[in-house]
Amino acid sequence: MCGIVGFTGARETAPLLLEGLKRLEYRGYDSAGIAVMGDQVIQVEKVSGKVQKLSDKTDGGAAVPGCTGIGHTRWATHGAPTDLNAHPHLSNDGRFAVVHNGIIENFAELREELIAAGYTFQSETDTEVIVHLLESFDGGDLKTTVMRTVARLEGSYALGVLCSDKPDTLYAVKEASPLILGVGIGENYFASDVTALVSYTKNAIYLDDGDFAELTPAGITVFDSTGKKIEKPVSRITWTVEAAEKGGYDHFMLKEIMEQPAAVRAAIAPRVKDGEVHLDEFDLSPEELKQFNKIVITACGSAYYAGCAAKYALESLCRIPTEVVLASELRYGEPLIDSHTLLIVISQSGETADTIAAMKECRSRGAKALAIVNVVESTIAKLADWTLYTWAGPEIAVATTKGYTTQLAVLFLLAMSMGRKLGTLDDDRYPALLYDILRLPKLIQNAIDLNHGIPALAKKYHKSPSLFFIGRNTDWAVALEGALKMKEISYIHAESYAAGELKHGTIALIEEGTPVIAVCCNEHLVDKTISNIVEVKARGARVLAVALRGNHKIVSQANDVIFIPEINTLFSPILAVIPMQLLAYHVAKENGCDIDKPKNLAKSVTVE
Ligand code: F6R
């Protein structure tokens, strides 16, 4: 969702802001704008639509001269995506400009107050109250003005503030919304995430909630919420510019699908030493693990489906009852959670608002939280008692691929590690699992290579108005993710059903030519799913099966078959999902969809 950038230095800022905004496009947005400190006045340029439109309007930034500025991509919440509602917003006296991510929950009451005090509003946004508050509290000292303004705000906000009284100074404020400072030489920056910083610096300061910072070309000073100066470590950014670029692929999604062998290797290899799984970041003793009588996994979207797929491995290898609950449901439930519950929180971005809220709710009930997160120092990583990073590198396509498979890899390692310590994973089963987990990167590559026929299959299926994805147990978990991938990027209606449930209602929807994607990779249940294939075919369905290589029975039953390498059932979702990703990709490509930035979706869902 919304993206923020800020720059102060000796270079022209507008082209840098535009480049930073381009790198944040993947987060999802519908309008863009910049504010630059010009010759004594702040110049604001904004458009509804793409960053490219803003770039065209400003002649690549040349029409907005100046060396200090802020920029924004907006994903509309309060008010339509119009030019007026786009950020930055300017104060009535033109001296303050603000960009904002998040939601100001008390904006209505502040707006009334400010209107009564004579301020005029140009937009319908919640953000505009901030810029008028700044003007109303202006007493000459910018730091105090920012602090007094922030004290009136309720909700979540990452702010970038520019004031013409201090032409080379920016303020950055963080509360429950991501904001990272970039440390340069003779110039400094801020941005919503490191992808916008990597071209300029590898040195970052991660703010905590309540922190704010003053940036000038000469340096950065960080303060806590009371205004006390604090020292913050400068961290090294490990992501590279290349990783955040397409590198010759048509789409980030395809690049990220192809990166999965390497990404899964990075998640697994450092954690297996001398034939044992070592999770140094979650190194609990058997006694400590035995305190947990239940595991609750919470997440949203694909991360939730990763939890659904991993539940089987956790229950099988650790023998601890495991529940997977959508974060948006868990946060408002009355979960039966206490200090004996291990809460596993899964999130690629580490910033998903519902997931954070569910995590806070469970922790308030005594649960200990283990986060499985990709983005280093993200909110979820910071809130957790323990964090296992997935080390997938930047994921730019809105539809997650390597984010999901690296989550699965870490969850499988977790199940193995806990199972060993608890004594529930015995020596009979362990060597085969260890062998398989170490082979996963290679097997994922094989699964990609085995799928060269998918573009042709996409041509057969891309005109279907509706697709059904079926499977049982681990296969059902993959079917859920497959249907989500299909609908989010190709806009084709796709539903997933547990294969055994079909005859309890859904089979009524099957008619001549209805495509059914049947996941048949669970070696224990494949015959059962074949029976379901026979049932739907008898009603006219056209079946595309995903099966383990060597399963010849399936060839005579399905219309089309995609094979994946053989693997034990518990880990099979990580391979079975590969054809699902590729099928969705190629169907979306056939349909001419905007694959990396599907309509209405945002990469990081930082509002409820
Ligand atoms: C689907 C997708 C989303 C995310 C969900 C959670 O392809 O990417 O469903 O999985 O929004 O996001 P994170 O993992 O960042 O919490």
mmCIF file of C-alpha atoms in Angstrom, residues 253 256-257 260 400-402 404-405 454 481-482 485 489 574 576-586:
data_model
loop_
_atom_site.group_PDB
_atom_site.id
_atom_site.type_symbol
_atom_site.label_atom_id
_atom_site.label_comp_id
_atom_site.label_asym_id
_atom_site.label_seq_id
_atom_site.Cartn_x
_atom_site.Cartn_y
_atom_site.Cartn_z
ATOM 1 C CA MET A 253 6.441 -12.769 -10.875
ATOM 2 C CA GLU A 256 10.518 -14.753 -8.557
ATOM 3 C CA ILE A 257 9.111 -18.151 -9.579
ATOM 4 C CA GLN A 260 12.632 -20.281 -5.837
ATOM 5 C CA THR A 400 3.620 -14.080 -3.685
ATOM 6 C CA THR A 401 5.607 -17.067 -4.969
ATOM 7 C CA LYS A 402 9.046 -17.343 -3.392
ATOM 8 C CA TYR A 404 5.197 -18.639 0.088
ATOM 9 C CA THR A 405 7.652 -21.440 -0.703
ATOM 10 C CA ILE A 454 2.182 -25.052 -19.116
ATOM 11 C CA GLU A 481 -3.164 -21.403 -2.875
ATOM 12 C CA GLY A 482 -3.552 -22.377 -6.549
ATOM 13 C CA LYS A 485 -2.986 -17.300 -7.466
ATOM 14 C CA ILE A 489 -3.615 -12.254 -11.313
ATOM 15 C CA ILE A 574 6.248 -26.911 -1.851
ATOM 16 C CA ALA A 576 2.895 -29.023 -6.105
ATOM 17 C CA VAL A 577 2.471 -25.269 -5.889
ATOM 18 C CA ILE A 578 5.022 -24.648 -8.666
ATOM 19 C CA PRO A 579 2.692 -25.671 -11.545
ATOM 20 C CA MET A 580 -0.105 -23.694 -9.868
ATOM 21 C CA GLN A 581 2.042 -20.566 -9.939
ATOM 22 C CA LEU A 582 3.101 -21.132 -13.541
ATOM 23 C CA LEU A 583 -0.412 -21.916 -14.704
ATOM 24 C CA ALA A 584 -1.788 -18.736 -13.109
ATOM 25 C CA TYR A 585 1.076 -16.745 -14.610
ATOM 26 C CA HIS A 586 0.595 -18.041 -18.151
#
